[in-house]
CSV table of C-alpha atoms and ligand atoms in Angstrom, one decimal:
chain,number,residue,atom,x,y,z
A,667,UNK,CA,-193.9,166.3,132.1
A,668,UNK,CA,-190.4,166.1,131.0
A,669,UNK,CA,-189.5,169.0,128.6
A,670,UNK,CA,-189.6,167.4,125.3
A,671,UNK,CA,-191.8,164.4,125.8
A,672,UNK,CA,-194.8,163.8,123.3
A,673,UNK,CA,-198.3,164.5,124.6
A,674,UNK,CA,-200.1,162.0,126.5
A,675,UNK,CA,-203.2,160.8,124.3
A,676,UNK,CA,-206.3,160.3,125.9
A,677,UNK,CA,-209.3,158.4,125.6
A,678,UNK,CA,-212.4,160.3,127.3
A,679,UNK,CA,-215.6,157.7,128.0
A,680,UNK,CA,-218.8,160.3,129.1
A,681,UNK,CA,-216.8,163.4,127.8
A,682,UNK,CA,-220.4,165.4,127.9
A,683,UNK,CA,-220.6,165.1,131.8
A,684,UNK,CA,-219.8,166.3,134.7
A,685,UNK,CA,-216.4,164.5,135.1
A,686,UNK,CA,-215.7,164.3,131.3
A,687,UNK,CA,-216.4,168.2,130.7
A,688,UNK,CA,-213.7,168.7,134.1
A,689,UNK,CA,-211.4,166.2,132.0
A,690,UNK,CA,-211.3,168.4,128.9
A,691,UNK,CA,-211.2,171.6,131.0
A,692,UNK,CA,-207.5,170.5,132.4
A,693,UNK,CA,-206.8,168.9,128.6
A,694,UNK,CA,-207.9,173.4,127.9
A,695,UNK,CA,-205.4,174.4,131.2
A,696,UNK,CA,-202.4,172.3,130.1
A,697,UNK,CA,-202.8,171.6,126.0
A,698,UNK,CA,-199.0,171.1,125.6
A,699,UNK,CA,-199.6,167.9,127.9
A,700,UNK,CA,-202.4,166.2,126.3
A,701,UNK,CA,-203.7,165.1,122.6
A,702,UNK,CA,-207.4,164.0,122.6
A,703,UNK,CA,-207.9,160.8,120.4
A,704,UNK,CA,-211.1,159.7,121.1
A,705,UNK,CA,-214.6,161.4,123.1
A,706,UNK,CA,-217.5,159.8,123.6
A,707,UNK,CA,-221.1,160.6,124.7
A,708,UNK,CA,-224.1,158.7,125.6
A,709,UNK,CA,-226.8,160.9,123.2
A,710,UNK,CA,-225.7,164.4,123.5
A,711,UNK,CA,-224.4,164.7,120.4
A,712,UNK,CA,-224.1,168.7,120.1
A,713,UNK,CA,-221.9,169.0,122.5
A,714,UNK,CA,-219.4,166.4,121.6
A,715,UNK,CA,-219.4,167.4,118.2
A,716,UNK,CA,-218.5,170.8,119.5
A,717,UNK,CA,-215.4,169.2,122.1
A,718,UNK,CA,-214.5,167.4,119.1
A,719,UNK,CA,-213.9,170.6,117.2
A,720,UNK,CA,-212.0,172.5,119.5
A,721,UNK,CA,-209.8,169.7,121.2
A,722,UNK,CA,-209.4,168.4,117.4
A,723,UNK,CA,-210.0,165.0,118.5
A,724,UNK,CA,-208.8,162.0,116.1
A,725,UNK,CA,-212.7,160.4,116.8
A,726,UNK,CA,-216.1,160.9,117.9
A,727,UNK,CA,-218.4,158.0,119.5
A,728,UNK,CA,-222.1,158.2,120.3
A,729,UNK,CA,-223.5,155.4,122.0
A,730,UNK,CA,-227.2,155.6,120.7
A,731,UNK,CA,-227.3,154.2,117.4
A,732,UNK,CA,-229.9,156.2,116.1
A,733,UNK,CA,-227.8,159.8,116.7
A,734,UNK,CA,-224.8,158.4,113.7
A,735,UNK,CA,-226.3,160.6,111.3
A,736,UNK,CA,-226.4,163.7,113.5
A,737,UNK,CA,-222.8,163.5,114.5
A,738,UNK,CA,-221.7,162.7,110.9
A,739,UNK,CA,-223.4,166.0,109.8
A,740,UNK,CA,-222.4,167.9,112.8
A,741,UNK,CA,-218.4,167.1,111.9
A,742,UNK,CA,-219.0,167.4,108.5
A,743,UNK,CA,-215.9,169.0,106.8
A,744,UNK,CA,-213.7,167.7,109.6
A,745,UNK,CA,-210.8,165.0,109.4
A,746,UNK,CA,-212.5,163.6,113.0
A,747,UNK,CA,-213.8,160.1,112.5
A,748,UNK,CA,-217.4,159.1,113.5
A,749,UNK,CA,-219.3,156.1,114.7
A,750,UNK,CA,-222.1,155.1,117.1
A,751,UNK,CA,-223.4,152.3,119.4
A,752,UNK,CA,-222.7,150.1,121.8
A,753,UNK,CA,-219.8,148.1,119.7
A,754,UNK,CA,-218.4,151.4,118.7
A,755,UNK,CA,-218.1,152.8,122.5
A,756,UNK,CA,-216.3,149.4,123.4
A,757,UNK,CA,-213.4,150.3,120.0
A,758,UNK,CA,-212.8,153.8,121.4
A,759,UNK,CA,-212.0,152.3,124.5
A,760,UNK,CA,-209.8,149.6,122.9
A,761,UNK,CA,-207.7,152.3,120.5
A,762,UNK,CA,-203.7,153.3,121.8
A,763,UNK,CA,-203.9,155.7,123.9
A,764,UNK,CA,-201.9,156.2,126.9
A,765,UNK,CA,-205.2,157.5,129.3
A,766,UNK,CA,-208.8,156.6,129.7
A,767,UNK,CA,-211.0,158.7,131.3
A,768,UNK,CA,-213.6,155.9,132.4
A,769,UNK,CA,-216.3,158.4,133.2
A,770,UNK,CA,-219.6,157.5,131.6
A,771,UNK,CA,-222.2,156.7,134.4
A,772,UNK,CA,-223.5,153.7,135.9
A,773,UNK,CA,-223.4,150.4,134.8
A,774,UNK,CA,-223.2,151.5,131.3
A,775,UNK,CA,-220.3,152.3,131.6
A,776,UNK,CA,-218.7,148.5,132.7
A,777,UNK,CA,-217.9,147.0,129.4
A,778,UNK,CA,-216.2,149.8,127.3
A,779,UNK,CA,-213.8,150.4,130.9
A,780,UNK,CA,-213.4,146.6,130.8
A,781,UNK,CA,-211.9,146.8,127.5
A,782,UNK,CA,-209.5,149.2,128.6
A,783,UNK,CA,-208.7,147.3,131.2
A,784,UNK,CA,-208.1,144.5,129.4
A,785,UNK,CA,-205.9,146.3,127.1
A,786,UNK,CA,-203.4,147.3,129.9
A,787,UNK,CA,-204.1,150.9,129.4
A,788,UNK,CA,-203.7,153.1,132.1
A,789,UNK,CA,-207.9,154.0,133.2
A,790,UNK,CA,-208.8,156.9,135.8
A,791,UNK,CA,-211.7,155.4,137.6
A,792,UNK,CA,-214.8,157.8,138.3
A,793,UNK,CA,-217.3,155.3,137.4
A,794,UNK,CA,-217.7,153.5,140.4
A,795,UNK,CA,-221.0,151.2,139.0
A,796,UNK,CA,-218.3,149.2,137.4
A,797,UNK,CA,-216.5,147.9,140.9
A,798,UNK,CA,-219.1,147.8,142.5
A,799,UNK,CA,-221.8,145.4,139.7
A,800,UNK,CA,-218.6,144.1,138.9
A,801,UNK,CA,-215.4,144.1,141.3
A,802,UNK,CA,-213.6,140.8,141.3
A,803,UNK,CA,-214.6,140.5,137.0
A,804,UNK,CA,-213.4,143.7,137.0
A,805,UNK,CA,-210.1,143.4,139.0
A,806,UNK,CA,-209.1,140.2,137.1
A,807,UNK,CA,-209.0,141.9,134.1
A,808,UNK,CA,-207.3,144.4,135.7
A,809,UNK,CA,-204.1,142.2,137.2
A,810,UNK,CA,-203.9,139.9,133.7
A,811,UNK,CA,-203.5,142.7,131.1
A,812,UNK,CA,-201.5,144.3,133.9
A,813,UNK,CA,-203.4,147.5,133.8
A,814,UNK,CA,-203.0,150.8,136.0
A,815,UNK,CA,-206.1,151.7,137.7
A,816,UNK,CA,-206.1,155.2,139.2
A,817,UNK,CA,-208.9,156.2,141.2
A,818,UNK,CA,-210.8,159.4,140.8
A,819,UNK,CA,-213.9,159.6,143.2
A,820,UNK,CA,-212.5,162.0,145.4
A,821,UNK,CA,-212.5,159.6,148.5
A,822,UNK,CA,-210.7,157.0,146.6
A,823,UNK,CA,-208.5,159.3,145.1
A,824,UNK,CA,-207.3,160.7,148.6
A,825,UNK,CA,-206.4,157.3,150.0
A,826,UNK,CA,-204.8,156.4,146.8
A,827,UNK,CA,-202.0,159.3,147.7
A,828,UNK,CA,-202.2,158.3,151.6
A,829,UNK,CA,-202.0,155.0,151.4
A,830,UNK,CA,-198.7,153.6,152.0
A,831,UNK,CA,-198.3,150.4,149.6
A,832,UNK,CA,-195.0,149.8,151.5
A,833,UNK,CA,-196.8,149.6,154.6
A,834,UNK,CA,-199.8,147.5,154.0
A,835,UNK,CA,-199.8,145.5,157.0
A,836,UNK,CA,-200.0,148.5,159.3
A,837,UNK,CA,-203.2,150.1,158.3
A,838,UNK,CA,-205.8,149.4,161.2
A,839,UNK,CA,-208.3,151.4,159.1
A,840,UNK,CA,-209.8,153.7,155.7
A,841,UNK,CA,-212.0,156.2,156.9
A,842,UNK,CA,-213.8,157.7,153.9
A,843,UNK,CA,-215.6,160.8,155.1
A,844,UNK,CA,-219.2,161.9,153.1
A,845,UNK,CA,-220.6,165.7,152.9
A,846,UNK,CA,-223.8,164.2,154.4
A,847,UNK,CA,-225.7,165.6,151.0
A,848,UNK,CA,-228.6,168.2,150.9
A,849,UNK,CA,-230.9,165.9,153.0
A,850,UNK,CA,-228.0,165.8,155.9
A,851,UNK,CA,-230.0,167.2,158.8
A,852,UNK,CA,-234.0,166.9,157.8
A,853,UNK,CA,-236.1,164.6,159.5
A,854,UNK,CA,-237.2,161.8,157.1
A,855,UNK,CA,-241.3,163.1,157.2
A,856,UNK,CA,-239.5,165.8,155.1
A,857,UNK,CA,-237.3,163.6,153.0
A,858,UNK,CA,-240.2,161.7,152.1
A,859,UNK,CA,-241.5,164.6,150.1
A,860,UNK,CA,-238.0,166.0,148.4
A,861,UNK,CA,-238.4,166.8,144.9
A,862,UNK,CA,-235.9,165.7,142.4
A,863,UNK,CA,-234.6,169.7,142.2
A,864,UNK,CA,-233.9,169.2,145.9
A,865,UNK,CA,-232.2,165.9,145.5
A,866,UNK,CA,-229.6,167.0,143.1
A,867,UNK,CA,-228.9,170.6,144.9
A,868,UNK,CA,-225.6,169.3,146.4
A,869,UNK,CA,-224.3,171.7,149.0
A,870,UNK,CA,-220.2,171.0,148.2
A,871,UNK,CA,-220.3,169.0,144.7
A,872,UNK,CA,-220.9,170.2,141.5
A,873,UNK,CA,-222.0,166.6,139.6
A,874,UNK,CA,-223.7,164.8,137.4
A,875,UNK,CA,-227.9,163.6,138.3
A,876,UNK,CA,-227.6,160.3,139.4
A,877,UNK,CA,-224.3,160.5,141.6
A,878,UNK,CA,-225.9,163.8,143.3
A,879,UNK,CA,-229.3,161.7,144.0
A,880,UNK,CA,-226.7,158.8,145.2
A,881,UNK,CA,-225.5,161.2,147.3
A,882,UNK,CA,-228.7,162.6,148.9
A,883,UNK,CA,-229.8,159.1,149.7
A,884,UNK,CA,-225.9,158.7,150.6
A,885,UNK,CA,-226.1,155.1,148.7
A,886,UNK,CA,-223.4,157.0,146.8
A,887,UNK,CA,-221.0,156.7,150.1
A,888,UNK,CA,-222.5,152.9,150.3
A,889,UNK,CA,-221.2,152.3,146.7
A,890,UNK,CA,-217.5,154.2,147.8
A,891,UNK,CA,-217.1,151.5,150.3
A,892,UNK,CA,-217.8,148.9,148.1
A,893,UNK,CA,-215.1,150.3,145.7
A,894,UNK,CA,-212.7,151.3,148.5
A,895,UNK,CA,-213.0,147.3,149.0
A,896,UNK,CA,-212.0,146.6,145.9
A,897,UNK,CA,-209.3,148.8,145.0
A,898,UNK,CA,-207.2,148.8,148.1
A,899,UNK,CA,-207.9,145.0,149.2
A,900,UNK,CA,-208.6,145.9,153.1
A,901,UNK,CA,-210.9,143.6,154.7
A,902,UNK,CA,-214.6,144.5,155.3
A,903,UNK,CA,-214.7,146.0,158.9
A,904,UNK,CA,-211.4,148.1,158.3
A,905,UNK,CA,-213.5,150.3,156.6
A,906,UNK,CA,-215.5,153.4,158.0
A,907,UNK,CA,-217.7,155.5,156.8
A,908,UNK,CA,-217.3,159.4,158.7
A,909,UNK,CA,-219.6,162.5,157.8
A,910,UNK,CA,-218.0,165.8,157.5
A,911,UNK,CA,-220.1,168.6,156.3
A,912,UNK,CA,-217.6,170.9,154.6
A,913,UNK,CA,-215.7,168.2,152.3
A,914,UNK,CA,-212.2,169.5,152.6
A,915,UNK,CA,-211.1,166.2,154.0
A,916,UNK,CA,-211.5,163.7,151.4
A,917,UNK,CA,-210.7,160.6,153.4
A,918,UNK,CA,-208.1,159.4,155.8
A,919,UNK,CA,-206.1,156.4,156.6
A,920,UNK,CA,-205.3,154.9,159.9
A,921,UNK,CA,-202.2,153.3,161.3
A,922,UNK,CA,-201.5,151.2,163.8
A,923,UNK,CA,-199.1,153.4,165.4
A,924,UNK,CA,-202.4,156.0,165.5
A,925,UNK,CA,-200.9,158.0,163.0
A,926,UNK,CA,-204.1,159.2,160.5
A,927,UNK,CA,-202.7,160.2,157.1
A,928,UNK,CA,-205.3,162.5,155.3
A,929,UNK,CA,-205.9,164.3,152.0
A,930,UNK,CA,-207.3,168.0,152.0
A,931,UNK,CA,-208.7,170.1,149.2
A,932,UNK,CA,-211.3,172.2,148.4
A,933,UNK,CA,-214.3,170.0,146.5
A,934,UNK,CA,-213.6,170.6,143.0
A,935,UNK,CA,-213.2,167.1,141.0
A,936,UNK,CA,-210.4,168.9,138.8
A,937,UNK,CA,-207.8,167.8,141.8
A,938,UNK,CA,-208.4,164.0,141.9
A,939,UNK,CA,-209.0,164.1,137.8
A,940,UNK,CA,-205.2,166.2,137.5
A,941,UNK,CA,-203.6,164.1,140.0
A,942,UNK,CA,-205.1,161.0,137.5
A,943,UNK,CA,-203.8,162.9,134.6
A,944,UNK,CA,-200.4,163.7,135.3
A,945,UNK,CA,-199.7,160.4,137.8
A,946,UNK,CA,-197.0,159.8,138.7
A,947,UNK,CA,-196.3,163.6,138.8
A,948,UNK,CA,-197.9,166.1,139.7
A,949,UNK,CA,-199.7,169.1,137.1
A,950,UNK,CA,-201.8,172.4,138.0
A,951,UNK,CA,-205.4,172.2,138.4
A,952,UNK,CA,-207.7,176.0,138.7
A,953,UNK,CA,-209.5,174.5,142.1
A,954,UNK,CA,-209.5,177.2,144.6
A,955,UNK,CA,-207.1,177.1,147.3
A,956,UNK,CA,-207.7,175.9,150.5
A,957,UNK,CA,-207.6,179.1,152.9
A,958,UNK,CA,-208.4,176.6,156.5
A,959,UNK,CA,-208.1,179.8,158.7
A,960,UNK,CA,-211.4,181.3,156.7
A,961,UNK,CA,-213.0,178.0,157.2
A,962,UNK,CA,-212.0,177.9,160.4
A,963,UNK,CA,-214.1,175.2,161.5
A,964,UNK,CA,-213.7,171.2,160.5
A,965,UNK,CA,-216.9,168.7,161.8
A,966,UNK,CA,-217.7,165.7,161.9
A,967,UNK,CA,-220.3,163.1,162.9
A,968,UNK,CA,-221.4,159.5,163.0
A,969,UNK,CA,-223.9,158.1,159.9
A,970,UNK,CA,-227.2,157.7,160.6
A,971,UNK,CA,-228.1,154.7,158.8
A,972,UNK,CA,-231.5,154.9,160.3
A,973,UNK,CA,-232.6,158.1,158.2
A,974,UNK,CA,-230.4,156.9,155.6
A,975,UNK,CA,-231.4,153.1,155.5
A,976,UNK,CA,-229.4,153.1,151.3
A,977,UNK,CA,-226.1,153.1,153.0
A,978,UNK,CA,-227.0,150.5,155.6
A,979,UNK,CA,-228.1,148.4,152.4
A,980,UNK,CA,-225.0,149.0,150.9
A,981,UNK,CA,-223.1,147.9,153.8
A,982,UNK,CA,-225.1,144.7,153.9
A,983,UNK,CA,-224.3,144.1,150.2
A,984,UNK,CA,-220.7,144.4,150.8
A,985,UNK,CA,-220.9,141.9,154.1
A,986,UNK,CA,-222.9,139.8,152.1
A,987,UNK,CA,-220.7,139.4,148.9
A,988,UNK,CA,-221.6,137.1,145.8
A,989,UNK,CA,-224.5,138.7,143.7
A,990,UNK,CA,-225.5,141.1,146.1
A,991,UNK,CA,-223.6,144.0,145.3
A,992,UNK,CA,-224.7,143.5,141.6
A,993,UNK,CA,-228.2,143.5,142.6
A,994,UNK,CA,-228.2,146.3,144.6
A,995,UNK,CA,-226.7,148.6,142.4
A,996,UNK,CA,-229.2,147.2,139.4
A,997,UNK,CA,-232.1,148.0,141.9
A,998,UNK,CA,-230.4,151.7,142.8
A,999,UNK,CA,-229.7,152.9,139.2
A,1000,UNK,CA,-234.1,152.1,138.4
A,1001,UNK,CA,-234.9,153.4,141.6
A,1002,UNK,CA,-232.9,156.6,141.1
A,1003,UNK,CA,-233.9,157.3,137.4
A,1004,UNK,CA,-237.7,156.5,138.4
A,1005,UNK,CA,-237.3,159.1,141.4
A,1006,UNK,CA,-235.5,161.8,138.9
A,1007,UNK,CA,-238.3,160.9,136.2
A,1008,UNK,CA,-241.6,161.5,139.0
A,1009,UNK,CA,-242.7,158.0,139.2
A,1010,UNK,CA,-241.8,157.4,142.8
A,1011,UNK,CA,-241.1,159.2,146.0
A,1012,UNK,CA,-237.4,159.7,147.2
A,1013,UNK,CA,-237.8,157.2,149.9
A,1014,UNK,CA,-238.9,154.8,147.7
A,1015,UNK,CA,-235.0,154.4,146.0
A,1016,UNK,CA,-234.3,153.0,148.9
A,1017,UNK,CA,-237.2,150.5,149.6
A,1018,UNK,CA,-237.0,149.3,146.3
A,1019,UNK,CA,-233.6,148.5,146.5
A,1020,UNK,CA,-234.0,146.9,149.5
A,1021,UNK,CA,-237.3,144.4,148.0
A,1022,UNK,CA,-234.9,143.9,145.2
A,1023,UNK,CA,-232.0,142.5,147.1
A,1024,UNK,CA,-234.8,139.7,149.2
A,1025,UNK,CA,-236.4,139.2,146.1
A,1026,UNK,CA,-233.9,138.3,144.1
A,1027,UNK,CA,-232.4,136.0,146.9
A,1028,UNK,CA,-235.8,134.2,147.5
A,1029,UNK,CA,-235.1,133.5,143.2
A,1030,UNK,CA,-232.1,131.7,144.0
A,1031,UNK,CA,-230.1,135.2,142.9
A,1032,UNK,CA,-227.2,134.8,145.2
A,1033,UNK,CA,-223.7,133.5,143.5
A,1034,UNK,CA,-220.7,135.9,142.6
A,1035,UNK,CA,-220.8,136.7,139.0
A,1036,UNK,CA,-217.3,135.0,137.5
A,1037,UNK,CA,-217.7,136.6,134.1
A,1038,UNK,CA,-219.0,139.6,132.3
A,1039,UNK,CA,-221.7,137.5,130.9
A,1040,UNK,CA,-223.0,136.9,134.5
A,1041,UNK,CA,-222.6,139.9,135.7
A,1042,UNK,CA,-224.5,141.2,132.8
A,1043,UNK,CA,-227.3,138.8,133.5
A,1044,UNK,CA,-227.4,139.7,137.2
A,1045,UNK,CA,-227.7,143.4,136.3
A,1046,UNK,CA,-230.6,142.2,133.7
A,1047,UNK,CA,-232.5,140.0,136.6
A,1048,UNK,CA,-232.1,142.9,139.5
A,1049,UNK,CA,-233.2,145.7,136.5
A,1050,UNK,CA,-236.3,143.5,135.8
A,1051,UNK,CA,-237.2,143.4,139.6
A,1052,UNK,CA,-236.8,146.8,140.8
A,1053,UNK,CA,-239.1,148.0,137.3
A,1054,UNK,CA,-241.8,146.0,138.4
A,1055,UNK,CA,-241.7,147.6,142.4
A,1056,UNK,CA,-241.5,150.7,140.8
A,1057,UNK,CA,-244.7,150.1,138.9
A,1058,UNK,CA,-246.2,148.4,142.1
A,1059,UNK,CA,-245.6,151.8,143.9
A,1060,UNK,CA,-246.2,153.8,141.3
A,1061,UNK,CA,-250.1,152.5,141.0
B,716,LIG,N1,-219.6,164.2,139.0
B,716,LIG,C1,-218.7,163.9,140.0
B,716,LIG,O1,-218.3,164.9,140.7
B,716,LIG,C2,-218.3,162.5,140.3
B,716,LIG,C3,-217.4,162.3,141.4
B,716,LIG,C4,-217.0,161.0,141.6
B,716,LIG,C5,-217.4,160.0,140.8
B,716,LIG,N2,-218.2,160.2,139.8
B,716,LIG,C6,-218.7,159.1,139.0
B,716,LIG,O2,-218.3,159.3,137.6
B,716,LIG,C7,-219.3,158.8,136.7
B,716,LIG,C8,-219.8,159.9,135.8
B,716,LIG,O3,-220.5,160.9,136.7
B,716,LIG,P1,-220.9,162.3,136.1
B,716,LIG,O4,-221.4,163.0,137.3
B,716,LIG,O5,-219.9,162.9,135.3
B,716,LIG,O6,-222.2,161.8,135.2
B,716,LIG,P2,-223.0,162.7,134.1
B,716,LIG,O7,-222.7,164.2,134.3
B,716,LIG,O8,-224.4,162.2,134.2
B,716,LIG,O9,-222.3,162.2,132.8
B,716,LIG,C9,-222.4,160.9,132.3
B,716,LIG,C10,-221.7,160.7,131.0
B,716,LIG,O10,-222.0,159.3,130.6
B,716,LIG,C11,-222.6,159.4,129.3
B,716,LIG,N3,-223.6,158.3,129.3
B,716,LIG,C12,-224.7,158.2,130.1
B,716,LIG,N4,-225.4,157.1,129.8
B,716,LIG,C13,-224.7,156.4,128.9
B,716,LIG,C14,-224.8,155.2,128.2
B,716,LIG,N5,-225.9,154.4,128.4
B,716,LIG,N6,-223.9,154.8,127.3
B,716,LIG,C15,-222.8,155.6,127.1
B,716,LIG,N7,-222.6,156.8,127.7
B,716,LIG,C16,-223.5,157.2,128.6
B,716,LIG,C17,-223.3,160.7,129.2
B,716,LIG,O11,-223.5,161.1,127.9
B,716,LIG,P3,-224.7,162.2,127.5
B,716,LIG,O12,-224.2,163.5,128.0
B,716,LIG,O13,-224.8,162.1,126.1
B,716,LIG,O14,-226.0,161.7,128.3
B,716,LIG,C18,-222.2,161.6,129.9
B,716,LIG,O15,-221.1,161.8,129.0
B,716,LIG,C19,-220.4,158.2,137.6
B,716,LIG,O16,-220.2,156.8,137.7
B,716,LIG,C20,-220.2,158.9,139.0
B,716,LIG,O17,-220.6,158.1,140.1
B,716,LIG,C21,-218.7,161.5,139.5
């Protein structure tokens, strides 16, 4: 920051979670930097009424309607305006300011980061629903308002700072490595009894539900190549998926000279989300330093998309194009919240997803979406399918 510029406003989307609570820990670390102008929250409304207090936001957006009263009493006496729903989360994300956290899970989250987009506002990227239910709608957007999109996800965010724009033509490959999650090394006659409480017990990451079931059933790394796809515009087979236990590399690009370029770190989300932050410079983030002679020991190892069929589906969905992507993350946000909720077994997330993605083919479900409004629909028709497998293997 350049001694005597003004404070960079920012717009947080999902400022209750995981990545939005990291977001306003660095805004805590580094206040002369940043002015909060708007948070927002899905239904968790004591919290944001207390982040709204102490980071003296300008407003305060709640997307479930029926919480507007709740927040309006719990700012009482404060200058910070108030409004809820889904119309509401989409004007946050449309007001001046110079950063948007798009951090509000799954597909939610796709219309209120389109807006920003389509604004030309400067978003950091963690949801990663939004490329992949909605990548070319998404990117469009993106290159007619001219917008900056900075990636977060860890992975993304590595090859973002090792990526060599100039040099385009002489990457051979993006290798984004995965921790493997909880489930890395059990047989899957184990898997098919993990609890939710296993599920979410991440061995690196510290996150939010869904992305640390995602993770478990490593659909999560199928979804990162999806959005590596999209954001850095390599072809399909230049990208590899590696698994690497410990997490300090986040991911690595290859040259054709057999130079691999590579970002290290130790796994705490507040590197990526600073580096997002204070782009194109650089600010300091708490995140422990990386002490490699302690650790002494990097691994790695191949996928096993055998024990883990969610990636191979992912992978599919990306070779596949047009709806399928769309589909399958539909069918993997049901089948997640019905495994976190009791209804259905952990291997089922990915069985469902797969009978979603042949159903909705044998329905004729199968173009790209070329607007929202398809999109939306597609996310509607691949929802409706994977509820009714869930109750098939629920009875
Ligand atoms: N956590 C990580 O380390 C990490 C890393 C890389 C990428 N990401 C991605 O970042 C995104 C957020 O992840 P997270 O782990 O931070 O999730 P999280 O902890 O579950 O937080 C989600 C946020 O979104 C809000 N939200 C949920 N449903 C909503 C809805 N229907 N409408 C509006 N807001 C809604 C939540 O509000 P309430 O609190 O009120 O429910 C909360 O603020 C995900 O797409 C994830 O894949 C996360």
């Amino acid at each position: 920051m350049e001694p005597g510029s003004a404070p960079r406003t920012l717009c947080v989307l999902g400022s209750t979670g995981s990545i939005g609570t990291s977001t306003l820990d660095l805004v805590a670390r580094n206040p002369e930097r940043f002015q909060v102008d708007v948070l927002t929250a899905n239904a968790n409304v004591e919290l944001l009424a207390s982040q709204a207090r102490q980071f003296n936001a300008r407003m305060a957006v709640v997307a479930d309607p029926d919480r507007y009263d709740e927040l309006k009493t719990a700012l009482s006496g404060t200058n910070i305006a108030v409004a809820a729903g889904p119309d509401a989360l989409n004007e946050a994300a449309d007001r001046d300011t110079d950063y948007v956290m798009a951090a509000i899970v799954g597909a939610a989250g796709l219309e209120p980061t389109l807006t920003a987009a389509r604004r030309g506002a400067c978003v950091a990227l963690a949801n990663k629903e939004c490329l992949v239910s909605a990548g070319t709608v998404f990117l469009e957007a993106v290159d007619k308002a001219d917008a900056t999109l900075l990636p977060v996800d860890s992975e993304h965010n590595a090859i973002f700072q090792v990526l060599e724009t100039h040099n385009r033509d002489a990457i051979d490959k993006i290798i984004l490595t995965a921790s493997g999650g909880p489930f890395r090394t059990w047989e899957k006659a184990r898997m098919e009894a993990a609890t939710p409480a296993e599920a979410v017990a991440h061995p690196n990451w510290s996150m939010g539900a869904k992305i640390s079931v995602d993770s478990a059933t490593m659909m999560n790394k199928g979804l990162e190549v999806i959005e590596a796809y999209y954001l850095f515009g390599v072809e399909t087979d230049q990208l590899d998926v590696l698994v690497h236990p410990q997490s300090v590399i986040h991911s690595m690009v290859a040259y054709t000279d057999g130079s691999v370029l590579a970002q290290l770190g130790s796994p705490d989300m507040r590197t990526p989300i600073a580096h997002t932050m204070a782009w194109p410079a650089r600010m300091p983030a708490p995140a422990a330093r990386l002490d490699l002679a302690e650790i002494a020991q990097l691994t790695f190892e191949a996928p096993d998309l055998e024990r883990f069929p969610a990636l191979r589906l992912a992978l599919a969905a990306l070779q596949t194009g047009g709806a399928a992507p769309t589909l399958l993350n539909a069918a993997n946000e049901v089948g997640v919240a019905a495994f976190l909720g009791g209804e259905i077994g952990f291997l089922d997330i990915a069985a469902i997803v797969e009978d979603t993605m042949s159903r909705g083919v044998a329905q004729g479900l199968s173009g790209a979406p070329a607007s929202l409004d398809d999109v939306l629909q597609l996310d509607v028709a691949g929802r409706a399918i994977a509820a009714e497998l869930v109750t098939a293997r629920r009875s």
